[in-house]
Coordinates of C-alpha atoms in Angstrom, one line a residue:
M271 CA 97.4 -104.3 -9.8
K272 CA 96.8 -104.5 -13.7
D273 CA 94.9 -102.6 -16.2
K274 CA 94.1 -99.7 -14.0
K275 CA 94.2 -95.9 -14.7
I276 CA 96.7 -94.2 -12.3
I277 CA 97.0 -90.5 -11.8
L278 CA 100.1 -89.2 -10.1
A279 CA 99.9 -85.6 -9.1
G280 CA 103.3 -84.1 -8.7
G281 CA 104.6 -87.3 -10.2
S282 CA 107.9 -85.7 -11.4
G283 CA 110.2 -86.3 -8.6
F284 CA 111.9 -89.2 -7.0
I285 CA 109.0 -91.1 -5.6
G286 CA 106.7 -90.3 -8.5
Q287 CA 108.8 -91.6 -11.1
F288 CA 109.5 -94.7 -9.3
L289 CA 105.8 -95.4 -8.9
A290 CA 105.5 -94.5 -12.7
K291 CA 108.0 -97.4 -13.4
Y292 CA 106.8 -99.7 -10.8
F293 CA 103.0 -99.6 -12.1
G294 CA 103.5 -98.3 -15.7
G295 CA 104.2 -101.8 -17.3
D296 CA 100.7 -102.9 -16.7
N297 CA 98.7 -99.7 -16.2
E298 CA 98.2 -96.4 -17.7
I299 CA 100.1 -93.7 -16.1
I300 CA 99.1 -89.9 -16.3
V301 CA 101.5 -87.8 -14.6
L302 CA 100.2 -84.1 -13.5
T303 CA 103.2 -81.6 -13.6
R304 CA 103.7 -78.1 -13.8
Q305 CA 106.2 -78.4 -16.2
S306 CA 105.9 -78.6 -20.1
G307 CA 106.6 -82.1 -20.7
A308 CA 109.1 -85.1 -20.1
T309 CA 112.2 -83.0 -21.1
H310 CA 112.2 -81.5 -17.6
K311 CA 115.2 -82.2 -15.0
N312 CA 114.8 -81.6 -11.3
L313 CA 116.9 -82.2 -8.0
Y314 CA 116.2 -85.9 -7.8
T315 CA 115.2 -86.9 -11.6
E316 CA 117.7 -86.2 -14.3
K317 CA 115.4 -87.6 -17.1
L318 CA 111.6 -88.1 -16.9
L319 CA 110.3 -91.6 -18.0
T320 CA 108.6 -91.7 -21.7
E321 CA 106.9 -94.5 -23.4
K322 CA 110.4 -95.4 -24.8
D323 CA 111.3 -96.7 -21.3
G324 CA 108.3 -99.5 -21.9
I325 CA 105.5 -98.1 -19.8
Q326 CA 102.2 -96.5 -20.5
I327 CA 103.0 -93.0 -19.4
R328 CA 101.7 -89.4 -20.5
Y329 CA 102.4 -85.8 -18.9
V330 CA 99.6 -83.5 -18.5
K331 CA 100.2 -79.6 -17.2
W332 CA 98.5 -78.3 -14.0
D333 CA 99.4 -75.5 -11.8
G334 CA 98.7 -77.4 -8.7
Q335 CA 96.5 -74.8 -7.4
R336 CA 93.3 -74.6 -9.6
T337 CA 90.8 -77.1 -11.1
E338 CA 91.1 -76.9 -14.8
E339 CA 89.4 -79.0 -17.5
N340 CA 92.3 -80.2 -19.2
W341 CA 93.7 -82.3 -16.2
Q342 CA 90.1 -82.5 -14.5
K343 CA 88.8 -84.8 -17.5
E344 CA 92.2 -87.0 -17.1
I345 CA 91.0 -88.1 -13.5
D346 CA 87.4 -88.9 -14.8
G347 CA 87.3 -92.7 -14.9
A348 CA 90.6 -93.1 -13.0
D349 CA 91.0 -96.0 -10.6
L350 CA 93.7 -94.7 -8.4
M351 CA 94.8 -90.8 -7.5
I352 CA 98.2 -90.5 -5.8
N353 CA 99.1 -87.0 -4.6
L354 CA 102.5 -86.3 -4.5
A355 CA 102.3 -82.5 -5.0
G356 CA 104.2 -79.8 -3.0
K357 CA 107.3 -77.7 -3.0
S358 CA 110.6 -79.4 -1.9
V359 CA 111.3 -78.8 1.9
N360 CA 115.2 -78.8 0.9
C361 CA 115.5 -75.1 1.2
R362 CA 116.0 -72.3 3.9
Y363 CA 112.7 -71.8 5.7
H364 CA 112.3 -68.1 5.2
K365 CA 108.9 -66.4 5.1
K366 CA 108.3 -67.0 1.4
Q367 CA 109.7 -70.4 1.3
R368 CA 107.4 -71.3 4.3
H369 CA 104.2 -70.0 2.4
E370 CA 105.1 -71.8 -0.6
I371 CA 105.7 -75.1 1.3
L372 CA 102.3 -74.9 3.0
E373 CA 100.2 -73.4 0.3
S374 CA 101.6 -75.9 -2.7
R375 CA 100.3 -79.0 -0.5
I376 CA 97.1 -77.4 0.6
G377 CA 96.3 -75.9 -2.7
A378 CA 96.9 -79.0 -4.6
T379 CA 94.9 -81.0 -2.1
R380 CA 91.9 -78.8 -2.4
A381 CA 92.2 -78.8 -6.3
I382 CA 92.0 -82.4 -6.4
G383 CA 89.1 -82.7 -4.2
E384 CA 87.3 -80.0 -6.2
A385 CA 87.9 -82.1 -9.2
I386 CA 86.8 -85.2 -8.0
R387 CA 83.4 -84.1 -6.7
S388 CA 82.8 -82.4 -10.2
I389 CA 83.5 -85.5 -12.2
N390 CA 81.0 -88.3 -13.2
S391 CA 83.3 -91.2 -12.4
P392 CA 85.6 -90.3 -9.6
P393 CA 88.8 -92.5 -8.8
K394 CA 88.1 -95.4 -6.6
V395 CA 91.0 -94.5 -4.2
W396 CA 92.9 -91.2 -3.3
I397 CA 96.0 -91.7 -1.7
N398 CA 97.7 -88.4 0.0
V399 CA 101.4 -89.0 0.4
A400 CA 102.0 -87.0 3.7
S401 CA 104.9 -87.2 6.2
S402 CA 105.9 -89.1 9.2
T403 CA 107.4 -85.8 10.6
I404 CA 104.0 -85.2 12.2
Y405 CA 104.9 -87.3 15.2
K406 CA 106.8 -86.0 18.1
D407 CA 110.5 -86.9 18.2
S408 CA 110.8 -90.1 20.4
H409 CA 113.8 -91.9 21.9
D410 CA 111.8 -94.4 24.1
R411 CA 108.8 -95.8 22.0
P412 CA 107.5 -95.9 18.5
N413 CA 104.8 -93.7 17.3
D414 CA 102.0 -95.7 15.7
E415 CA 98.9 -94.6 14.2
F416 CA 96.9 -94.9 17.2
T417 CA 99.1 -93.9 20.1
G418 CA 101.5 -92.0 18.4
I419 CA 102.1 -88.4 20.0
I420 CA 101.7 -85.4 17.7
S421 CA 102.8 -82.0 19.1
D422 CA 103.8 -79.0 17.1
G423 CA 105.6 -77.5 20.1
R424 CA 109.1 -76.6 19.0
R425 CA 110.8 -78.2 22.2
D426 CA 109.0 -81.5 21.5
N427 CA 110.4 -82.1 18.1
M428 CA 113.9 -82.6 16.6
S429 CA 116.6 -81.3 19.0
Y430 CA 118.3 -78.0 18.2
N431 CA 121.8 -77.0 18.5
L432 CA 123.5 -74.0 20.3
I433 CA 123.5 -72.0 16.9
D434 CA 119.7 -72.7 16.5
Q435 CA 118.7 -71.8 20.1
L436 CA 120.5 -68.4 19.7
R437 CA 118.7 -67.8 16.4
Y438 CA 115.4 -68.6 18.2
N439 CA 116.3 -66.3 21.0
K440 CA 117.1 -63.6 18.9
N441 CA 114.0 -63.8 16.8
K442 CA 111.8 -64.1 19.9
L443 CA 113.5 -60.9 21.3
L444 CA 112.6 -59.1 17.9
A445 CA 109.1 -60.4 17.9
R446 CA 108.5 -59.2 21.4
L447 CA 110.0 -55.7 20.6
F448 CA 108.0 -55.1 17.5
H449 CA 104.9 -57.0 17.9
G450 CA 104.3 -58.0 21.8
K451 CA 104.2 -61.1 23.8
N452 CA 100.6 -61.7 22.7
S453 CA 101.1 -61.4 19.1
N454 CA 100.9 -64.1 16.4
E455 CA 104.5 -63.6 15.4
Y456 CA 105.8 -64.3 19.0
K457 CA 103.6 -67.1 19.5
Q458 CA 104.4 -68.8 15.9
L459 CA 108.3 -69.0 17.1
D460 CA 107.4 -71.8 19.7
L461 CA 105.7 -73.9 17.1
D462 CA 107.6 -76.3 15.0
F463 CA 106.9 -75.6 11.3
S464 CA 107.1 -79.0 9.8
V465 CA 104.7 -80.4 12.0
Q466 CA 102.2 -77.4 11.5
V467 CA 102.5 -78.0 7.8
C468 CA 101.8 -81.8 8.3
K469 CA 98.9 -81.1 10.4
Q470 CA 97.1 -78.6 8.1
W471 CA 98.0 -80.5 4.9
E472 CA 96.3 -83.6 6.5
K473 CA 93.2 -81.8 7.8
T474 CA 92.6 -80.1 4.3
F475 CA 92.9 -83.6 2.8
F476 CA 90.3 -85.2 5.3
E477 CA 87.9 -82.1 4.8
Q478 CA 87.4 -83.0 1.2
Q479 CA 84.0 -84.6 0.6
T480 CA 84.4 -87.4 -1.7
P481 CA 81.9 -90.0 -0.7
L482 CA 82.4 -92.3 -3.7
T483 CA 86.3 -92.0 -3.2
R484 CA 88.2 -94.1 -0.5
K485 CA 90.6 -91.7 0.9
I486 CA 94.1 -92.6 2.7
A487 CA 96.7 -90.5 4.1
L488 CA 100.1 -92.1 3.9
R489 CA 102.6 -90.8 6.7
T490 CA 105.8 -91.8 5.0
A491 CA 109.3 -91.6 6.2
I492 CA 112.4 -90.5 4.6
T493 CA 112.4 -92.7 1.4
L494 CA 115.6 -94.7 0.5
G495 CA 116.4 -95.8 -3.0
A496 CA 118.5 -95.3 -6.1
G497 CA 119.1 -91.6 -6.3
G498 CA 116.8 -89.5 -4.4
V499 CA 117.7 -88.3 -0.7
I500 CA 120.3 -91.0 -0.1
T501 CA 122.7 -89.3 -2.8
P502 CA 124.2 -86.7 -0.4
Y503 CA 124.7 -89.5 2.2
F504 CA 126.5 -91.8 -0.2
N505 CA 128.8 -88.7 -1.3
L506 CA 129.6 -87.8 2.6
C507 CA 130.8 -91.6 2.8
K508 CA 132.7 -91.8 -0.5
F509 CA 135.0 -89.0 0.7
G510 CA 135.2 -89.9 4.6
L511 CA 132.7 -87.6 5.9
G512 CA 130.1 -90.2 7.0
G513 CA 130.5 -89.8 10.6
K514 CA 127.4 -89.2 13.0
H515 CA 125.6 -86.1 12.5
G516 CA 125.2 -83.8 15.7
T517 CA 125.2 -86.3 18.7
G518 CA 124.2 -89.2 16.4
R519 CA 121.4 -90.4 19.0
Q520 CA 118.5 -88.8 17.1
M521 CA 116.3 -91.7 15.6
F522 CA 116.2 -92.2 11.8
S523 CA 112.8 -93.2 10.7
W524 CA 113.2 -94.7 7.0
V525 CA 111.4 -96.7 4.1
H526 CA 112.6 -98.3 1.2
I527 CA 110.8 -97.2 -2.2
D528 CA 110.1 -100.4 -3.2
D529 CA 108.1 -100.9 0.0
V530 CA 106.4 -97.6 -0.7
A531 CA 105.0 -98.8 -4.1
R532 CA 104.2 -102.4 -2.5
M533 CA 102.3 -100.7 0.6
I534 CA 100.3 -98.6 -2.2
D535 CA 99.4 -101.5 -4.2
W536 CA 98.3 -103.4 -0.9
L537 CA 96.1 -100.3 0.2
F538 CA 94.4 -100.1 -3.2
N539 CA 93.5 -103.7 -3.4
N540 CA 92.2 -104.2 0.4
E541 CA 88.9 -102.2 0.2
I542 CA 88.7 -102.0 4.1
C543 CA 91.7 -99.6 4.0
D544 CA 91.2 -96.0 4.8
G545 CA 92.1 -93.3 6.8
I546 CA 95.9 -92.8 8.3
Y547 CA 98.5 -95.3 7.7
N548 CA 102.2 -95.0 8.6
C549 CA 104.7 -96.2 5.9
V550 CA 107.9 -96.7 7.7
A551 CA 110.5 -99.7 8.4
P552 CA 109.9 -101.2 11.5
D553 CA 113.6 -101.4 12.6
V554 CA 114.3 -97.5 13.1
V555 CA 117.8 -96.7 13.8
S556 CA 119.7 -94.0 15.3
N557 CA 121.8 -91.5 12.8
S558 CA 124.9 -93.1 14.2
S559 CA 124.2 -96.7 13.2
F560 CA 122.8 -95.5 10.1
M561 CA 125.9 -93.8 9.0
K562 CA 128.0 -96.8 10.2
T563 CA 126.1 -99.0 8.0
L564 CA 126.5 -96.7 4.8
R565 CA 130.1 -96.4 5.6
H566 CA 130.5 -100.4 5.2
V567 CA 128.5 -100.4 1.7
V568 CA 129.4 -97.2 0.1
P569 CA 132.6 -97.4 -2.1
N570 CA 135.3 -95.0 -1.1
S571 CA 137.2 -92.6 -3.5
S572 CA 140.8 -93.7 -4.2
F573 CA 142.2 -91.7 -1.7
M574 CA 140.1 -93.0 0.9
K575 CA 140.6 -96.7 -0.3
T576 CA 144.5 -96.2 0.0
L577 CA 144.1 -94.5 3.7
R578 CA 141.9 -97.6 4.7
Q579 CA 144.3 -100.2 3.1
V580 CA 147.2 -98.2 5.0
T581 CA 145.3 -98.0 8.5
G582 CA 143.1 -100.9 8.4
H583 CA 140.2 -98.6 9.4
R584 CA 136.9 -97.1 7.5
F585 CA 137.0 -93.4 8.4
G586 CA 133.9 -91.3 9.0
L587 CA 134.5 -87.8 10.1
N588 CA 131.7 -86.7 12.5
A589 CA 129.8 -83.7 11.8
P590 CA 129.3 -81.5 15.2
A591 CA 126.3 -79.1 15.4
F592 CA 128.0 -76.2 14.3
L593 CA 129.3 -77.7 11.5
L594 CA 125.9 -78.9 10.2
E595 CA 124.4 -75.3 10.7
A596 CA 127.3 -73.8 8.5
G597 CA 126.8 -76.6 5.9
A598 CA 123.1 -76.3 5.9
F599 CA 123.6 -72.5 5.2
I600 CA 125.8 -72.8 2.5
I601 CA 123.9 -75.5 0.6
G602 CA 120.7 -73.7 1.3
T603 CA 118.6 -75.9 3.3
E604 CA 117.7 -76.6 7.1
T605 CA 120.0 -78.1 9.8
V606 CA 117.3 -80.7 10.9
L607 CA 117.1 -82.0 7.3
M608 CA 120.6 -83.1 7.7
L609 CA 120.2 -84.9 10.9

C-alpha cells in the first residue's frame, strides 16, 4: 500500500501506533484521538509517533462520540478508515466501567458511520478492529467465520473459578431479592459481558449504511508484539512466576502485530473482501504451553539466573485460581484477562 490516506480512529494505543509506523513511511496517517496531541502517554505507549520518526502523521482531536467538522473533513477523500476506538477492557467490570466499555465502541462506530454518509468522497474501505472473544470457549475444535459458535451464555465461555462462582451466586441472590427472577438485572447475570459487547459492537457496525465504502469486521485475537499486552507476561517470567494460570488448559488465541498489519494491507488490496474475517494465528496453544515457551525466551532476573544455574531448571511458579482473583483485584482488572 502506497500513497494512500489512512485514518486511525483511536490510534494512540499499541496497535494504532504500530500501524502508523508500519504504513506511515509510504502513506499519510491521520490519528483521531481524544488527547490534545502527540505528547500523550498511555498504558501501552510511552511516546506517540511524530514526523520526527520519519513518518507522515498528524493527530486530530475528537471525542469518539459525535460527528464534528474538524475531523469529519479529514476523512473526506481518505482511502482507508481503521477504527480502533474504545475504552480499554483492562479494568474491573463495575457498572460504570461496563457502560463506558460498551458505549465507547458503539458511539465511535456510529459517529464514523454518520461522518462517512455526510462527506463527498468517503473512504474506499472501513475496517472495524473487533475481537475474537465473540466466540464460545472451545477445547475440541476451532471457531472460524462460518461455523464458529457464538453464545453470550456465561457458562459457555471462559471457565470461572470458585471465587467467581461465589460472587455470581451472591449477585444472583441479591438480584432475585431486590428485583425478582423475571427482572433484567437477574437475567443479565447469566450473560457473558464481553460477548455481549462484541455482538452489539458488530451489529452497530453493519447497521451503518455506507454503500460506497467496503466494510470489514476484523475479529482480532490477543495481539502480541514489542510492548502491549505481552509486557506483564514477560515480567512474570523474569521473576520466576511464569507458570500456568489456573488449570493451564484454557486455549490461548493470539496473533502477532506484524500479521495484523499485513492482513489489513491484504484486505484493503483485495476488493472482493468484505464482511467478517478472523485475525488469529492458526496454531492456537494452551495457556500452559504458552507460558512454557515464554519461560525459555525471556531473560531471567539475576536471582533467577543464579537459581537456574544451581538447580539446572527454569522455574515458573503456577498461579492457582484464587491467586489470580486476588491479583486481578489488586491491579484493577478482571480474572479472565489474566488467563
